[in-house]
Coordinates of N, CA, C and O in Angstrom, one line a residue:
M1 N -12.5 47.6 -37.3 CA -13.6 48.5 -37.7 C -13.1 49.9 -37.5 O -12.5 50.3 -36.5
S2 N -13.3 50.7 -38.6 CA -12.9 52.1 -38.5 C -13.9 53.0 -37.9 O -15.1 52.6 -37.7
Q3 N -13.6 54.2 -37.7 CA -14.6 55.1 -37.1 C -15.7 55.4 -38.0 O -16.8 55.7 -37.6
V4 N -15.4 55.5 -39.3 CA -16.5 55.8 -40.3 C -17.6 54.7 -40.3 O -18.7 55.0 -40.4
E5 N -17.2 53.5 -40.2 CA -18.2 52.4 -40.2 C -19.0 52.5 -38.9 O -20.1 52.1 -39.0
T6 N -18.4 52.8 -37.9 CA -19.1 52.8 -36.6 C -20.2 53.9 -36.6 O -21.3 53.6 -36.2
T7 N -19.8 55.1 -37.0 CA -20.8 56.2 -37.0 C -21.9 56.0 -38.0 O -22.9 56.5 -37.9
A8 N -21.5 55.4 -39.1 CA -22.5 55.1 -40.2 C -23.5 54.2 -39.7 O -24.6 54.2 -40.2
R9 N -23.3 53.3 -38.8 CA -24.2 52.3 -38.4 C -25.0 52.7 -37.2 O -25.9 52.0 -36.7
S10 N -24.7 53.9 -36.6 CA -25.4 54.3 -35.4 C -26.7 54.8 -35.8 O -27.0 55.5 -36.8
P11 N -27.8 54.3 -35.1 CA -29.2 54.6 -35.5 C -29.4 56.1 -35.4 O -30.2 56.7 -36.2
I12 N -28.8 56.8 -34.4 CA -29.0 58.2 -34.2 C -28.5 59.0 -35.4 O -29.1 59.9 -35.9
Q13 N -27.2 58.6 -35.8 CA -26.6 59.3 -36.9 C -27.4 59.0 -38.2 O -27.5 59.9 -39.0
T14 N -28.0 57.8 -38.4 CA -28.8 57.5 -39.5 C -30.0 58.4 -39.6 O -30.3 59.0 -40.6
V15 N -30.7 58.5 -38.5 CA -31.9 59.4 -38.4 C -31.6 60.8 -38.7 O -32.2 61.5 -39.4
K16 N -30.4 61.3 -38.0 CA -30.0 62.7 -38.3 C -29.7 62.9 -39.7 O -30.0 64.0 -40.3
H17 N -29.1 62.0 -40.4 CA -28.7 62.1 -41.8 C -30.0 62.2 -42.6 O -30.1 63.1 -43.6
H18 N -31.0 61.4 -42.4 CA -32.2 61.5 -43.1 C -32.9 62.8 -42.9 O -33.5 63.4 -43.8
V19 N -33.0 63.3 -41.6 CA -33.6 64.5 -41.3 C -32.9 65.7 -42.0 O -33.5 66.6 -42.6
E20 N -31.6 65.7 -42.0 CA -30.8 66.7 -42.6 C -31.0 66.7 -44.1 O -31.1 67.8 -44.7
A21 N -31.1 65.6 -44.7 CA -31.3 65.5 -46.2 C -32.7 66.0 -46.5 O -32.9 66.8 -47.5
F22 N -33.7 65.7 -45.7 CA -35.1 66.2 -45.9 C -35.1 67.7 -45.8 O -35.7 68.4 -46.6
L23 N -34.5 68.2 -44.7 CA -34.5 69.7 -44.5 C -33.8 70.4 -45.6 O -34.3 71.5 -46.0
R24 N -32.7 69.9 -46.1 CA -31.9 70.6 -47.1 C -32.7 70.6 -48.4 O -32.6 71.6 -49.2
D25 N -33.4 69.5 -48.8 CA -34.0 69.4 -50.1 C -35.4 69.7 -50.2 O -36.0 69.8 -51.3
F26 N -36.1 70.0 -49.0 CA -37.6 70.1 -49.1 C -37.9 71.5 -49.6 O -37.4 72.6 -49.2
E27 N -39.0 71.6 -50.5 CA -39.6 72.9 -50.9 C -41.0 72.7 -50.8 O -41.6 71.7 -51.0
W28 N -41.7 73.9 -50.3 CA -43.1 73.9 -50.2 C -43.8 74.0 -51.5 O -43.4 74.8 -52.4
S29 N -44.9 73.3 -51.7 CA -45.8 73.5 -52.8 C -47.1 74.0 -52.1 O -47.3 74.0 -50.9
W30 N -48.0 74.5 -53.0 CA -49.3 75.0 -52.4 C -50.0 73.9 -51.7 O -50.6 74.1 -50.6
T31 N -50.1 72.8 -52.3 CA -50.8 71.7 -51.7 C -50.2 71.2 -50.4 O -51.0 71.0 -49.4
S32 N -48.9 71.0 -50.4 CA -48.3 70.6 -49.1 C -48.4 71.6 -48.0 O -48.6 71.3 -46.8
A33 N -48.3 73.0 -48.4 CA -48.4 74.0 -47.4 C -49.9 74.1 -46.8 O -50.0 74.2 -45.6
V34 N -50.9 73.9 -47.7 CA -52.2 74.0 -47.2 C -52.5 72.7 -46.3 O -53.1 72.9 -45.3
L35 N -52.1 71.5 -46.7 CA -52.3 70.3 -45.9 C -51.6 70.4 -44.6 O -52.1 70.0 -43.5
F36 N -50.4 70.9 -44.6 CA -49.6 71.1 -43.4 C -50.3 72.1 -42.5 O -50.4 71.9 -41.3
S37 N -50.8 73.2 -43.0 CA -51.5 74.2 -42.1 C -52.8 73.7 -41.6 O -53.0 73.9 -40.3
L38 N -53.5 72.9 -42.3 CA -54.7 72.2 -41.7 C -54.3 71.2 -40.6 O -55.0 71.2 -39.6
A39 N -53.3 70.4 -40.8 CA -52.9 69.5 -39.8 C -52.4 70.2 -38.6 O -52.6 69.8 -37.4
L40 N -51.6 71.3 -38.8 CA -51.2 72.0 -37.6 C -52.2 72.7 -36.9 O -52.3 72.7 -35.6
L41 N -53.2 73.2 -37.6 CA -54.4 73.8 -36.9 C -55.2 72.7 -36.1 O -55.6 73.0 -35.0
F42 N -55.4 71.6 -36.7 CA -56.0 70.5 -36.0 C -55.3 70.1 -34.7 O -55.8 69.9 -33.6
F43 N -54.0 70.0 -34.8 CA -53.1 69.6 -33.7 C -53.2 70.7 -32.6 O -53.4 70.4 -31.4
L44 N -53.1 72.0 -33.0 CA -53.2 73.0 -32.0 C -54.6 73.1 -31.3 O -54.7 73.4 -30.1
L45 N -55.6 72.9 -32.1 CA -57.0 72.8 -31.5 C -57.1 71.7 -30.5 O -57.7 71.8 -29.3
I46 N -56.7 70.5 -30.8 CA -56.8 69.4 -29.9 C -55.9 69.5 -28.8 O -56.3 69.4 -27.6
A47 N -54.6 69.9 -29.0 CA -53.7 70.1 -27.9 C -54.0 71.3 -27.0 O -53.9 71.2 -25.7
G48 N -54.5 72.4 -27.6 CA -54.7 73.5 -26.7 C -56.0 73.6 -26.1 O -56.1 74.2 -25.0
A49 N -57.1 73.0 -26.7 CA -58.4 73.1 -26.1 C -58.8 71.8 -25.5 O -59.3 71.8 -24.3
V50 N -58.7 70.7 -26.1 CA -59.3 69.5 -25.6 C -58.5 69.0 -24.4 O -59.1 68.5 -23.5
M51 N -57.2 69.0 -24.5 CA -56.4 68.5 -23.4 C -56.5 69.3 -22.2 O -56.6 68.8 -21.0
A52 N -56.6 70.7 -22.3 CA -56.8 71.5 -21.1 C -58.2 71.3 -20.5 O -58.4 71.3 -19.3
S53 N -59.2 71.1 -21.4 CA -60.6 70.9 -20.9 C -60.6 69.5 -20.2 O -61.3 69.4 -19.2
W54 N -60.0 68.5 -20.8 CA -60.0 67.2 -20.2 C -59.3 67.3 -18.7 O -59.8 66.7 -17.8
W55 N -58.2 68.1 -18.7 CA -57.6 68.2 -17.4 C -58.4 68.9 -16.3 O -58.5 68.5 -15.2
M56 N -59.1 69.9 -16.7 CA -60.0 70.6 -15.8 C -61.2 69.6 -15.3 O -61.4 69.7 -14.1
Y57 N -61.7 68.9 -16.3 CA -62.7 67.9 -15.9 C -62.1 66.9 -14.9 O -62.7 66.6 -13.8
Y58 N -61.0 66.3 -15.2 CA -60.3 65.3 -14.4 C -60.0 65.9 -13.0 O -60.2 65.2 -12.0
A59 N -59.4 67.0 -12.9 CA -59.0 67.7 -11.6 C -60.3 68.0 -10.8 O -60.2 67.8 -9.5
E60 N -61.3 68.4 -11.4 CA -62.5 68.7 -10.6 C -63.3 67.5 -10.2 O -63.8 67.3 -9.1
Q61 N -63.5 66.5 -11.1 CA -64.4 65.4 -10.9 C -63.6 64.3 -10.1 O -64.1 63.7 -9.2
K62 N -62.4 63.9 -10.5 CA -61.7 62.8 -9.9 C -60.8 63.2 -8.7 O -60.7 62.4 -7.8
L63 N -60.1 64.3 -8.8 CA -59.3 64.7 -7.7 C -59.9 65.6 -6.7 O -59.4 65.8 -5.6
G64 N -61.1 66.1 -7.0 CA -61.8 67.0 -6.1 C -61.3 68.4 -6.0 O -61.5 69.1 -5.0
W65 N -60.6 68.9 -6.9 CA -60.0 70.2 -6.9 C -61.0 71.2 -7.6 O -60.7 71.5 -8.8
Q66 N -62.1 71.6 -7.0 CA -63.1 72.4 -7.7 C -63.3 73.7 -7.0 O -63.0 73.8 -5.8
G67 N -63.7 74.6 -7.7 CA -64.0 76.0 -7.2 C -63.2 77.0 -7.9 O -62.2 76.7 -8.6
P68 N -63.5 78.3 -7.6 CA -62.7 79.3 -8.1 C -61.3 79.5 -7.3 O -61.2 79.1 -6.2
T69 N -60.4 80.0 -8.1 CA -59.1 80.2 -7.4 C -59.1 81.5 -6.6 O -59.6 82.6 -7.1
D70 N -58.6 81.4 -5.4 CA -58.6 82.6 -4.5 C -57.1 82.9 -4.1 O -56.6 82.2 -3.3
L71 N -56.6 83.9 -4.8 CA -55.1 84.2 -4.6 C -54.9 84.7 -3.2 O -53.9 84.3 -2.5
E72 N -55.7 85.5 -2.7 CA -55.5 86.1 -1.3 C -55.6 85.0 -0.3 O -54.7 85.0 0.7
A73 N -56.5 84.1 -0.4 CA -56.6 82.9 0.5 C -55.3 82.1 0.5 O -54.9 81.5 1.5
F74 N -54.8 81.9 -0.7 CA -53.5 81.1 -0.8 C -52.4 81.7 -0.1 O -51.6 81.1 0.5
F75 N -52.3 83.1 -0.2 CA -51.2 83.8 0.5 C -51.4 83.7 1.9 O -50.3 83.8 2.7
L76 N -52.5 83.8 2.5 CA -52.8 83.7 3.9 C -52.4 82.3 4.5 O -51.9 82.2 5.5
D77 N -52.8 81.2 3.7 CA -52.6 79.9 4.2 C -52.2 79.0 3.1 O -53.0 78.3 2.6
P78 N -50.9 79.0 2.7 CA -50.5 78.3 1.5 C -50.4 76.8 1.6 O -50.6 76.0 0.7
F79 N -50.1 76.3 2.9 CA -49.8 74.9 3.0 C -50.7 74.3 4.1 O -51.2 74.9 5.0
N80 N -51.0 73.0 3.8 CA -51.9 72.2 4.7 C -51.0 71.1 5.3 O -50.7 70.1 4.5
T81 N -50.6 71.1 6.5 CA -49.7 70.1 7.1 C -50.5 69.1 7.9 O -49.9 68.2 8.5
S82 N -51.8 69.1 7.8 CA -52.6 68.1 8.7 C -52.7 66.7 8.0 O -52.8 65.7 8.7
G83 N -52.6 66.7 6.7 CA -52.9 65.4 6.0 C -51.5 64.8 5.6 O -50.4 65.2 5.9
S84 N -51.5 63.5 5.0 CA -50.4 62.9 4.6 C -49.8 63.5 3.4 O -50.5 64.4 2.7
F85 N -48.6 63.2 2.9 CA -47.9 63.9 1.8 C -48.6 63.7 0.5 O -48.7 64.6 -0.3
F86 N -49.1 62.6 0.2 CA -49.8 62.3 -1.1 C -51.3 62.1 -1.0 O -51.8 61.4 -1.8
S87 N -51.9 62.6 0.0 CA -53.3 62.4 0.1 C -54.1 63.3 -0.9 O -53.5 64.2 -1.4
R88 N -55.4 63.0 -1.1 CA -56.2 63.8 -2.1 C -56.4 65.2 -1.4 O -56.5 66.1 -2.2
E89 N -56.5 65.3 -0.1 CA -56.8 66.5 0.5 C -55.5 67.5 0.5 O -55.7 68.7 0.6
S90 N -54.4 66.9 0.5 CA -53.2 67.8 0.7 C -52.1 67.2 -0.2 O -51.1 66.7 0.3
F91 N -52.2 67.3 -1.5 CA -51.1 67.0 -2.4 C -50.0 67.9 -2.3 O -50.1 69.1 -2.4
L92 N -48.8 67.3 -1.9 CA -47.6 68.1 -1.7 C -47.8 69.2 -0.7 O -47.2 70.3 -0.7
W93 N -48.6 68.9 0.3 CA -48.9 69.8 1.5 C -49.5 71.1 1.0 O -49.4 72.1 1.8
L94 N -50.1 71.2 -0.1 CA -50.8 72.5 -0.5 C -52.2 72.5 0.1 O -52.9 71.5 0.3
S95 N -52.6 73.7 0.4 CA -53.9 73.9 0.8 C -54.9 73.8 -0.3 O -54.5 73.6 -1.5
K96 N -56.2 73.9 0.0 CA -57.2 73.8 -1.0 C -57.0 74.9 -2.1 O -57.1 74.6 -3.3
E97 N -56.7 76.1 -1.7 CA -56.4 77.2 -2.7 C -55.2 76.9 -3.5 O -55.1 77.2 -4.7
G98 N -54.2 76.3 -2.8 CA -53.0 75.9 -3.6 C -53.2 74.8 -4.6 O -52.7 74.9 -5.7
L99 N -54.1 73.8 -4.3 CA -54.5 72.8 -5.3 C -55.2 73.5 -6.5 O -55.0 73.0 -7.6
L100 N -56.1 74.4 -6.2 CA -56.8 75.1 -7.2 C -55.9 75.9 -8.2 O -56.0 75.9 -9.4
M101 N -54.8 76.5 -7.6 CA -53.8 77.2 -8.3 C -53.0 76.2 -9.2 O -52.6 76.6 -10.3
L102 N -52.7 75.1 -8.6 CA -51.9 74.1 -9.4 C -52.7 73.6 -10.5 O -52.3 73.4 -11.7
R103 N -54.1 73.4 -10.3 CA -54.9 73.0 -11.4 C -55.0 74.0 -12.5 O -54.9 73.6 -13.7
D104 N -55.1 75.2 -12.2 CA -55.2 76.3 -13.2 C -53.8 76.4 -13.9 O -53.7 76.7 -15.1
A105 N -52.7 76.2 -13.2 CA -51.4 76.3 -13.8 C -51.2 75.2 -14.8 O -50.6 75.4 -16.0
V106 N -51.5 74.0 -14.4 CA -51.5 72.9 -15.4 C -52.3 73.1 -16.6 O -51.9 72.9 -17.8
A107 N -53.6 73.7 -16.4 CA -54.4 73.9 -17.6 C -53.8 75.0 -18.5 O -53.9 74.9 -19.7
M108 N -53.2 76.0 -17.9 CA -52.6 77.1 -18.7 C -51.4 76.5 -19.5 O -51.1 76.8 -20.7
G109 N -50.6 75.6 -18.8 CA -49.5 75.0 -19.5 C -50.0 74.1 -20.7 O -49.3 74.0 -21.7
L110 N -51.1 73.4 -20.5 CA -51.6 72.5 -21.5 C -52.2 73.4 -22.7 O -52.2 72.9 -23.8
S111 N -52.7 74.6 -22.4 CA -53.2 75.3 -23.5 C -52.2 76.2 -24.2 O -52.4 76.5 -25.4
T112 N -51.2 76.6 -23.5 CA -50.2 77.5 -24.2 C -48.9 76.7 -24.7 O -48.2 77.1 -25.5
G113 N -48.7 75.6 -24.0 CA -47.5 74.8 -24.3 C -47.4 74.4 -25.7 O -46.2 74.5 -26.4
P114 N -48.4 73.8 -26.4 CA -48.3 73.4 -27.8 C -48.0 74.6 -28.7 O -47.2 74.5 -29.6
I115 N -48.5 75.7 -28.5 CA -48.2 76.9 -29.3 C -46.8 77.3 -29.2 O -46.1 77.6 -30.2
I116 N -46.3 77.4 -28.0 CA -44.9 77.8 -27.8 C -44.0 76.7 -28.3 O -43.0 77.1 -28.9
T117 N -44.3 75.5 -28.2 CA -43.5 74.4 -28.8 C -43.4 74.5 -30.3 O -42.4 74.3 -30.9
V118 N -44.6 74.8 -31.0 CA -44.6 74.9 -32.5 C -43.7 76.1 -32.9 O -42.9 76.0 -33.8
L119 N -43.8 77.2 -32.2 CA -42.9 78.4 -32.5 C -41.4 78.1 -32.3 O -40.6 78.4 -33.2
V120 N -41.1 77.4 -31.2 CA -39.7 77.1 -30.9 C -39.1 76.1 -31.9 O -38.0 76.3 -32.5
V121 N -39.9 75.0 -32.1 CA -39.4 74.0 -33.1 C -39.3 74.6 -34.5 O -38.3 74.2 -35.2
S122 N -40.3 75.4 -35.0 CA -40.2 75.9 -36.3 C -39.0 76.9 -36.5 O -38.3 76.8 -37.5
A123 N -38.6 77.7 -35.4 CA -37.5 78.5 -35.5 C -36.2 77.7 -35.6 O -35.3 78.0 -36.3
A124 N -36.2 76.7 -34.7 CA -35.0 75.9 -34.7 C -34.8 75.1 -36.1 O -33.7 75.0 -36.6
L125 N -35.8 74.6 -36.6 CA -35.7 73.9 -37.9 C -35.3 74.8 -39.0 O -34.6 74.5 -39.9
Q126 N -35.9 76.1 -38.9 CA -35.5 77.1 -40.0 C -34.0 77.4 -39.9 O -33.3 77.5 -40.9
N127 N -33.5 77.6 -38.7 CA -32.1 77.9 -38.6 C -31.3 76.7 -39.0 O -30.2 76.9 -39.6
W128 N -31.7 75.5 -38.7 CA -31.0 74.3 -39.0 C -30.9 74.2 -40.6 O -29.9 73.9 -41.2
R129 N -32.0 74.5 -41.2 CA -32.1 74.4 -42.6 C -31.2 75.4 -43.3 O -30.5 75.1 -44.3
R130 N -31.2 76.6 -42.7 CA -30.4 77.7 -43.3 C -28.9 77.3 -43.2 O -28.1 77.5 -44.1
K131 N -28.5 76.7 -42.1 CA -27.1 76.2 -41.9 C -26.7 75.1 -42.9 O -25.7 75.0 -43.4
L132 N -27.7 74.2 -43.1 CA -27.4 73.0 -44.0 C -27.3 73.5 -45.4 O -26.5 73.0 -46.2
R133 N -28.0 74.5 -45.8 CA -27.9 75.1 -47.2 C -26.7 76.0 -47.4 O -26.5 76.5 -48.5
G134 N -26.0 76.4 -46.3 CA -24.9 77.2 -46.4 C -25.2 78.7 -46.6 O -24.4 79.4 -47.0
E135 N -26.4 79.1 -46.2 CA -26.8 80.5 -46.3 C -26.2 81.2 -45.1 O -26.0 80.7 -44.1
S136 N -26.0 82.5 -45.3 CA -25.5 83.3 -44.3 C -26.5 83.6 -43.2 O -27.6 83.4 -43.4
G137 N -26.0 84.1 -42.1 CA -26.9 84.4 -41.0 C -27.6 85.6 -41.1 O -28.6 86.0 -40.4
D138 N -27.3 86.5 -42.1 CA -28.0 87.7 -42.3 C -29.3 87.5 -43.0 O -29.5 86.8 -44.1
V139 N -30.4 87.9 -42.3 CA -31.8 87.6 -42.8 C -32.4 88.9 -43.2 O -33.6 88.9 -43.5
R140 N -31.7 90.0 -43.4 CA -32.2 91.2 -43.8 C -32.6 91.2 -45.3 O -31.8 90.6 -46.1
P141 N -33.7 91.6 -45.8 CA -34.0 91.6 -47.2 C -33.1 92.6 -47.9 O -32.6 93.6 -47.4
T142 N -32.8 92.3 -49.1 CA -31.9 93.2 -49.9 C -32.8 94.1 -50.7 O -33.9 93.9 -50.9
G143 N -32.1 95.2 -51.2 CA -32.8 96.2 -52.0 C -33.2 97.4 -51.2 O -33.2 97.4 -50.0
G144 N -33.8 98.3 -51.9 CA -34.2 99.5 -51.2 C -33.0 100.4 -50.9 O -31.9 100.2 -51.2
Y145 N -33.4 101.6 -50.2 CA -32.3 102.5 -49.9 C -31.8 102.2 -48.5 O -32.5 101.7 -47.6
R146 N -30.6 102.5 -48.3 CA -30.0 102.3 -46.9 C -29.5 103.6 -46.4 O -29.0 104.4 -46.9

């Protein structure tokens, strides 16, 4: 078996080849752009609002991490060493204020993570497409006075 036959049968190489062909040949139409924008908006609304809201409900109702976050109280007493390591009262030895800060940090990650992910993935796909089409790295518009 030669090297060419081995890489051609690799599932990862096959998927990469299909994605590269799609990126190289794809052109937006008004219909596909509008439908994609609506799907992206729906994804961002669900991912940014519903998941964070579900997490806050779950953390407050099921885990018992409720109340406002008190940053000053966390700095005065950040750890609770009286309970076991994975108990509900002292998860990772955090105090009650530490658990509330962890709850809020996870909620912020769930609300901002999808937006950042969409921005990073779109920039990476745009650069990959530009490289596949053989375009130069210069993205400055032409024309006008210099």
